[in-house]
Amino acid sequence: MLERFAKVEGLGNDFLLLDRRDASPAVLDALVARLRAAAPALCDRRLGVGGDGILVVGPPRTAEAAATMIVVNHDGSRPEMCGNGLRCVALAVAGAVHQLVIDTDAGPKPCAVREFHPGTCPSGQVAIDMGPPDLLGPRRVGGRAFAAVSMGNPHAIAFVRDEDPEALARGDGPAVERDPQFPDRTNVEFARLEADGSITLWVWERGCGITSACGTGACATLAAAIAEGLAPHARDVVVRLPGGPLMLRQDRAGGSITMTGPARVAFVGEVEVPAASSTA
Ligand SMILES: N[C@H](CCC[C@H](N)C(=O)O)C(=O)O
């Protein structure tokens, strides 16, 4: 069955976005099941459209929301939340500069489209209230200390000094993702504090592998850095990801983290999404 999609990206973290705000709950559930089964093929960068995952936009679940975002990872798993994806959904739903709430599997998230460039392929800058981090305490994996933090989805953050965060993310990420201490697996962050106060970050994402950027990972890393006294409250902190910078801020201990960054529609198209049973 042909499905219309928009290819969207935030700092190169890229997704197929399917806008189904008109779908009934049963139709939406059936579509998500088909997309989860077809995700590895649809996200394959040679055989399919290519992407880190899929975003399905459905009708709102709560009174104040404009829509709901459902996320599917490259491997077909369904994570609770996606920061870069949410900026893209807010841009696609808002269609202008204004504030709106998007429901997610991690609860409602207030969004503000700060800059909007209209067109068939719009782009802009979006700020998201990502909610408060949940600090889950220290973990040790393979002799290395990690901070476990949830932003609705799980993250394990290690701070490095003289080591290369990219090499560690590529080399150690897969094993940490699947360590038994993380019953739902985990996203894995390797971060280095820079002299200018910014944070260099590489992420091995649960269900995706290395990505150009991870919004929830950047927020979890800032939360861990603040908790360990490595970064300040109430000041904008730049997190430098391979795909570019995100601006983050936590105004007070335990409070929400605001994330600001770009979102863009790269192109639109149609793709065959087989019935779930035929992809078994
Ligand atoms: N792979 C993540 C979901 C996408 C998160 C990331 N792309 C972001 O921008 O937050 C997980 O399984 O929790």
CSV table of C-alpha atoms and ligand atoms in Angstrom, one decimal:
chain,number,residue,atom,x,y,z
A,1,MET,CA,0.0,0.0,0.0
A,2,LEU,CA,1.5,3.4,-1.0
A,3,GLU,CA,1.9,5.8,1.8
A,4,ARG,CA,2.7,9.5,1.5
A,5,PHE,CA,5.6,10.7,3.6
A,6,ALA,CA,7.8,13.7,4.3
A,7,LYS,CA,11.5,13.1,4.8
A,8,VAL,CA,12.5,15.3,7.8
A,9,GLU,CA,15.7,15.9,9.7
A,10,GLY,CA,17.0,17.7,12.7
A,11,LEU,CA,20.9,18.1,12.6
A,12,GLY,CA,21.0,15.1,10.2
A,13,ASN,CA,19.0,12.8,12.5
A,14,ASP,CA,16.5,11.9,9.8
A,15,PHE,CA,13.1,10.3,9.6
A,16,LEU,CA,10.2,9.4,7.4
A,17,LEU,CA,7.2,11.4,8.7
A,18,LEU,CA,3.7,10.2,8.0
A,19,ASP,CA,0.9,12.6,8.9
A,20,ARG,CA,-2.1,10.6,9.9
A,21,ARG,CA,-4.0,13.1,12.1
A,22,ASP,CA,-7.2,12.0,10.3
A,23,ALA,CA,-6.8,8.3,11.2
A,24,SER,CA,-9.0,6.4,13.7
A,25,PRO,CA,-7.2,4.7,16.6
A,26,ALA,CA,-7.6,1.3,14.9
A,27,VAL,CA,-6.3,2.5,11.6
A,28,LEU,CA,-3.4,4.2,13.3
A,29,ASP,CA,-2.5,1.1,15.3
A,30,ALA,CA,-2.5,-1.0,12.2
A,31,LEU,CA,-0.3,1.4,10.3
A,32,VAL,CA,2.2,1.6,13.2
A,33,ALA,CA,2.3,-2.2,13.2
A,34,ARG,CA,3.0,-2.3,9.5
A,35,LEU,CA,5.7,0.4,9.8
A,36,ARG,CA,7.4,-1.4,12.7
A,37,ALA,CA,7.6,-4.5,10.6
A,38,ALA,CA,8.9,-2.7,7.5
A,39,ALA,CA,11.1,-0.2,9.4
A,40,PRO,CA,14.5,-1.9,8.6
A,41,ALA,CA,13.7,-1.9,4.9
A,42,LEU,CA,12.2,1.6,4.8
A,43,CYS,CA,15.1,3.0,6.7
A,44,ASP,CA,17.8,1.2,4.6
A,45,ARG,CA,19.8,3.9,2.9
A,46,ARG,CA,20.2,1.8,-0.3
A,47,LEU,CA,17.1,-0.3,-0.6
A,48,GLY,CA,14.6,2.1,1.0
A,49,VAL,CA,14.0,5.8,1.6
A,50,GLY,CA,16.7,5.8,4.3
A,51,GLY,CA,16.5,7.2,7.8
A,52,ASP,CA,17.2,6.7,11.5
A,53,GLY,CA,13.5,6.0,12.1
A,54,ILE,CA,9.9,6.8,11.3
A,55,LEU,CA,7.6,9.4,12.9
A,56,VAL,CA,3.8,8.9,12.8
A,57,VAL,CA,1.7,12.0,13.5
A,58,GLY,CA,-1.7,11.0,14.9
A,59,PRO,CA,-4.7,12.8,16.4
A,60,PRO,CA,-4.1,14.3,19.9
A,61,ARG,CA,-4.5,12.2,23.0
A,62,THR,CA,-5.0,15.1,25.4
A,63,ALA,CA,-7.2,18.2,25.3
A,64,GLU,CA,-4.4,20.8,25.0
A,65,ALA,CA,-2.4,18.9,22.3
A,66,ALA,CA,-2.5,19.5,18.6
A,67,ALA,CA,-1.3,16.0,17.6
A,68,THR,CA,0.5,12.9,18.8
A,69,MET,CA,4.0,11.7,17.8
A,70,ILE,CA,4.7,8.0,17.7
A,71,VAL,CA,8.3,7.0,17.0
A,72,VAL,CA,9.7,3.9,15.4
A,73,ASN,CA,13.4,3.2,15.4
A,74,HIS,CA,15.4,1.9,12.4
A,75,ASP,CA,15.2,-1.7,13.9
A,76,GLY,CA,11.4,-1.5,14.4
A,77,SER,CA,11.4,-0.9,18.1
A,78,ARG,CA,9.1,1.8,19.5
A,79,PRO,CA,10.9,4.3,21.8
A,80,GLU,CA,9.1,6.6,24.2
A,81,MET,CA,10.5,9.8,22.9
A,82,CYS,CA,12.6,11.5,20.2
A,83,GLY,CA,13.8,15.1,20.7
A,84,ASN,CA,15.0,15.8,17.1
A,85,GLY,CA,11.9,14.1,15.7
A,86,LEU,CA,9.6,16.2,17.9
A,87,ARG,CA,11.1,19.4,16.5
A,88,CYS,CA,10.3,18.1,13.0
A,89,VAL,CA,6.8,17.1,14.0
A,90,ALA,CA,6.1,20.5,15.6
A,91,LEU,CA,7.4,22.3,12.5
A,92,ALA,CA,5.1,20.1,10.3
A,93,VAL,CA,2.0,20.5,12.5
A,94,ALA,CA,2.4,24.2,13.3
A,95,GLY,CA,3.0,25.4,9.8
A,96,ALA,CA,3.9,28.8,11.2
A,97,VAL,CA,5.6,30.5,14.2
A,98,HIS,CA,3.6,29.7,17.2
A,99,GLN,CA,3.3,27.5,20.4
A,100,LEU,CA,1.7,24.1,20.5
A,101,VAL,CA,1.6,20.9,22.6
A,102,ILE,CA,2.5,17.5,21.0
A,103,ASP,CA,1.5,14.3,22.8
A,104,THR,CA,4.2,11.6,22.9
A,105,ASP,CA,4.6,8.1,24.6
A,106,ALA,CA,6.5,10.1,27.2
A,107,GLY,CA,3.6,12.5,27.8
A,108,PRO,CA,2.7,15.9,26.4
A,109,LYS,CA,5.5,18.2,25.3
A,110,PRO,CA,5.1,22.0,24.9
A,111,CYS,CA,6.8,23.2,21.7
A,112,ALA,CA,7.5,26.7,20.3
A,113,VAL,CA,8.3,27.2,16.6
A,114,ARG,CA,10.7,30.2,16.9
A,115,GLU,CA,11.5,30.6,13.2
A,116,PHE,CA,9.6,29.3,10.2
A,117,HIS,CA,10.5,29.3,6.5
A,118,PRO,CA,7.4,28.3,4.6
A,119,GLY,CA,7.1,26.1,1.4
A,120,THR,CA,6.6,22.5,0.3
A,121,CYS,CA,9.8,21.8,2.3
A,122,PRO,CA,9.6,24.2,5.2
A,123,SER,CA,12.4,24.7,7.8
A,124,GLY,CA,13.0,26.6,11.0
A,125,GLN,CA,14.1,26.7,14.6
A,126,VAL,CA,12.0,25.0,17.3
A,127,ALA,CA,12.2,25.0,21.1
A,128,ILE,CA,10.9,22.0,23.1
A,129,ASP,CA,10.2,21.8,26.8
A,130,MET,CA,11.6,18.3,27.2
A,131,GLY,CA,10.4,17.9,30.7
A,132,PRO,CA,12.5,17.1,33.8
A,133,PRO,CA,15.3,14.4,33.6
A,134,ASP,CA,15.0,11.4,35.8
A,135,LEU,CA,18.4,10.7,37.3
A,136,LEU,CA,18.6,6.9,37.9
A,137,GLY,CA,22.0,6.7,39.4
A,138,PRO,CA,25.5,5.3,38.5
A,139,ARG,CA,26.1,2.2,36.5
A,140,ARG,CA,29.4,0.4,35.6
A,141,VAL,CA,29.7,-1.4,32.3
A,142,GLY,CA,33.0,-2.9,31.2
A,143,GLY,CA,34.9,-1.1,34.0
A,144,ARG,CA,33.6,2.3,32.9
A,145,ALA,CA,31.3,4.6,34.9
A,146,PHE,CA,28.0,5.7,33.3
A,147,ALA,CA,25.2,7.9,34.6
A,148,ALA,CA,21.8,6.4,33.9
A,149,VAL,CA,19.3,9.1,33.0
A,150,SER,CA,15.8,8.9,31.5
A,151,MET,CA,14.2,11.6,29.3
A,152,GLY,CA,11.3,9.3,28.9
A,153,ASN,CA,13.7,7.0,27.0
A,154,PRO,CA,16.8,5.5,28.6
A,155,HIS,CA,20.3,6.9,28.4
A,156,ALA,CA,23.7,5.9,29.7
A,157,ILE,CA,26.3,8.7,29.7
A,158,ALA,CA,30.1,8.5,30.2
A,159,PHE,CA,32.3,11.6,30.5
A,160,VAL,CA,35.7,11.3,28.9
A,161,ARG,CA,38.8,13.5,29.0
A,162,ASP,CA,41.6,12.4,26.7
A,163,GLU,CA,39.7,9.6,24.9
A,164,ASP,CA,37.9,10.0,21.6
A,165,PRO,CA,34.1,10.0,22.2
A,166,GLU,CA,33.4,9.0,18.6
A,167,ALA,CA,35.7,5.9,18.8
A,168,LEU,CA,34.1,4.9,22.1
A,169,ALA,CA,30.6,5.4,20.8
A,170,ARG,CA,31.3,3.2,17.8
A,171,GLY,CA,33.4,0.6,19.6
A,172,ASP,CA,31.7,0.3,23.0
A,173,GLY,CA,28.2,1.5,22.1
A,174,PRO,CA,26.7,-1.8,20.9
A,175,ALA,CA,27.7,-3.7,24.1
A,176,VAL,CA,26.5,-1.0,26.4
A,177,GLU,CA,23.2,-0.7,24.6
A,178,ARG,CA,22.5,-4.4,25.3
A,179,ASP,CA,24.0,-4.7,28.8
A,180,PRO,CA,21.7,-6.7,31.1
A,181,GLN,CA,21.6,-3.7,33.5
A,182,PHE,CA,19.3,-2.0,31.0
A,183,PRO,CA,16.2,-4.2,30.6
A,184,ASP,CA,14.8,-2.1,27.8
A,185,ARG,CA,18.3,-1.6,26.3
A,186,THR,CA,19.7,2.0,26.3
A,187,ASN,CA,21.0,4.9,24.2
A,188,VAL,CA,24.7,5.3,24.9
A,189,GLU,CA,26.4,8.7,25.2
A,190,PHE,CA,30.1,9.6,25.3
A,191,ALA,CA,30.7,13.2,26.2
A,192,ARG,CA,33.6,15.6,26.6
A,193,LEU,CA,33.4,18.9,28.4
A,194,GLU,CA,35.2,21.7,26.4
A,195,ALA,CA,37.1,24.7,27.8
A,196,ASP,CA,34.5,27.0,26.4
A,197,GLY,CA,31.8,25.3,28.5
A,198,SER,CA,30.3,23.4,25.6
A,199,ILE,CA,29.9,19.6,25.5
A,200,THR,CA,31.1,17.5,22.6
A,201,LEU,CA,28.8,14.5,22.3
A,202,TRP,CA,28.7,11.2,20.3
A,203,VAL,CA,25.7,8.9,20.7
A,204,TRP,CA,25.1,5.2,19.9
A,205,GLU,CA,21.3,5.2,19.8
A,206,ARG,CA,19.2,2.3,20.9
A,207,GLY,CA,17.7,0.7,17.8
A,208,CYS,CA,19.6,2.9,15.4
A,209,GLY,CA,23.4,2.9,16.0
A,210,ILE,CA,25.5,6.0,15.5
A,211,THR,CA,23.4,9.1,14.6
A,212,SER,CA,24.3,12.6,13.6
A,213,ALA,CA,22.4,13.9,16.6
A,214,CYS,CA,20.3,12.8,19.5
A,215,GLY,CA,18.1,15.4,21.2
A,216,THR,CA,17.0,13.3,24.2
A,217,GLY,CA,20.7,12.2,24.5
A,218,ALA,CA,21.9,15.8,24.6
A,219,CYS,CA,19.4,16.6,27.3
A,220,ALA,CA,20.3,13.5,29.4
A,221,THR,CA,24.0,14.4,29.1
A,222,LEU,CA,23.4,18.0,30.3
A,223,ALA,CA,21.4,16.6,33.2
A,224,ALA,CA,24.2,14.2,34.2
A,225,ALA,CA,26.8,17.0,33.7
A,226,ILE,CA,24.8,19.4,36.0
A,227,ALA,CA,24.3,16.6,38.6
A,228,GLU,CA,28.1,15.9,38.6
A,229,GLY,CA,28.9,19.6,38.9
A,230,LEU,CA,30.4,19.8,35.4
A,231,ALA,CA,27.9,22.3,33.9
A,232,PRO,CA,25.8,25.2,35.3
A,233,HIS,CA,22.1,25.7,35.8
A,234,ALA,CA,20.2,28.7,34.4
A,235,ARG,CA,22.6,29.2,31.5
A,236,ASP,CA,22.5,28.1,27.9
A,237,VAL,CA,24.8,25.2,27.2
A,238,VAL,CA,25.8,24.3,23.7
A,239,VAL,CA,26.0,20.5,23.0
A,240,ARG,CA,28.0,19.9,19.9
A,241,LEU,CA,26.9,16.8,18.0
A,242,PRO,CA,28.3,15.5,14.7
A,243,GLY,CA,25.4,17.0,12.9
A,244,GLY,CA,25.6,20.4,14.6
A,245,PRO,CA,24.9,22.2,17.9
A,246,LEU,CA,21.8,22.1,20.1
A,247,MET,CA,21.2,24.9,22.7
A,248,LEU,CA,20.0,23.4,26.1
A,249,ARG,CA,19.1,25.0,29.4
A,250,GLN,CA,17.9,23.7,32.8
A,251,ASP,CA,16.8,26.7,34.9
A,252,ARG,CA,16.8,24.9,38.3
A,253,ALA,CA,17.8,21.6,39.9
A,254,GLY,CA,15.3,18.9,38.8
A,255,GLY,CA,13.5,21.2,36.5
A,256,SER,CA,12.6,20.9,32.8
A,257,ILE,CA,15.2,21.0,30.2
A,258,THR,CA,14.5,23.3,27.2
A,259,MET,CA,16.1,22.2,23.9
A,260,THR,CA,16.3,24.6,20.9
A,261,GLY,CA,17.5,23.5,17.4
A,262,PRO,CA,16.7,23.3,13.7
A,263,ALA,CA,14.1,21.2,11.9
A,264,ARG,CA,13.6,20.8,8.1
A,265,VAL,CA,11.5,18.9,5.5
A,266,ALA,CA,14.1,17.7,3.0
A,267,PHE,CA,11.6,16.2,0.5
A,268,VAL,CA,8.2,14.5,0.1
A,269,GLY,CA,7.3,11.3,-1.6
A,270,GLU,CA,5.3,8.1,-1.6
A,271,VAL,CA,6.6,4.6,-0.5
A,272,GLU,CA,5.1,1.1,-0.5
A,273,VAL,CA,4.5,-0.1,3.0
A,274,PRO,CA,3.6,-3.8,2.9
A,275,ALA,CA,1.1,-5.5,5.2
A,276,ALA,CA,2.8,-6.6,8.4
A,277,SER,CA,2.3,-10.3,7.7
A,278,SER,CA,4.0,-10.1,4.3
A,279,THR,CA,7.2,-8.8,5.8
A,280,ALA,CA,7.6,-11.6,8.3
B,1,LIG,N1,16.8,5.7,19.5
B,1,LIG,C1,16.1,6.4,20.6
B,1,LIG,C2,14.9,7.2,20.0
B,1,LIG,C3,15.3,8.4,19.2
B,1,LIG,C4,16.0,9.4,20.1
B,1,LIG,C5,16.8,10.5,19.3
B,1,LIG,N2,16.8,10.4,17.9
B,1,LIG,C6,16.4,11.9,19.8
B,1,LIG,O1,16.6,12.8,19.0
B,1,LIG,O2,16.0,12.0,21.0
B,1,LIG,C7,15.6,5.4,21.6
B,1,LIG,O3,15.4,4.2,21.3
B,1,LIG,O4,15.3,5.8,22.8
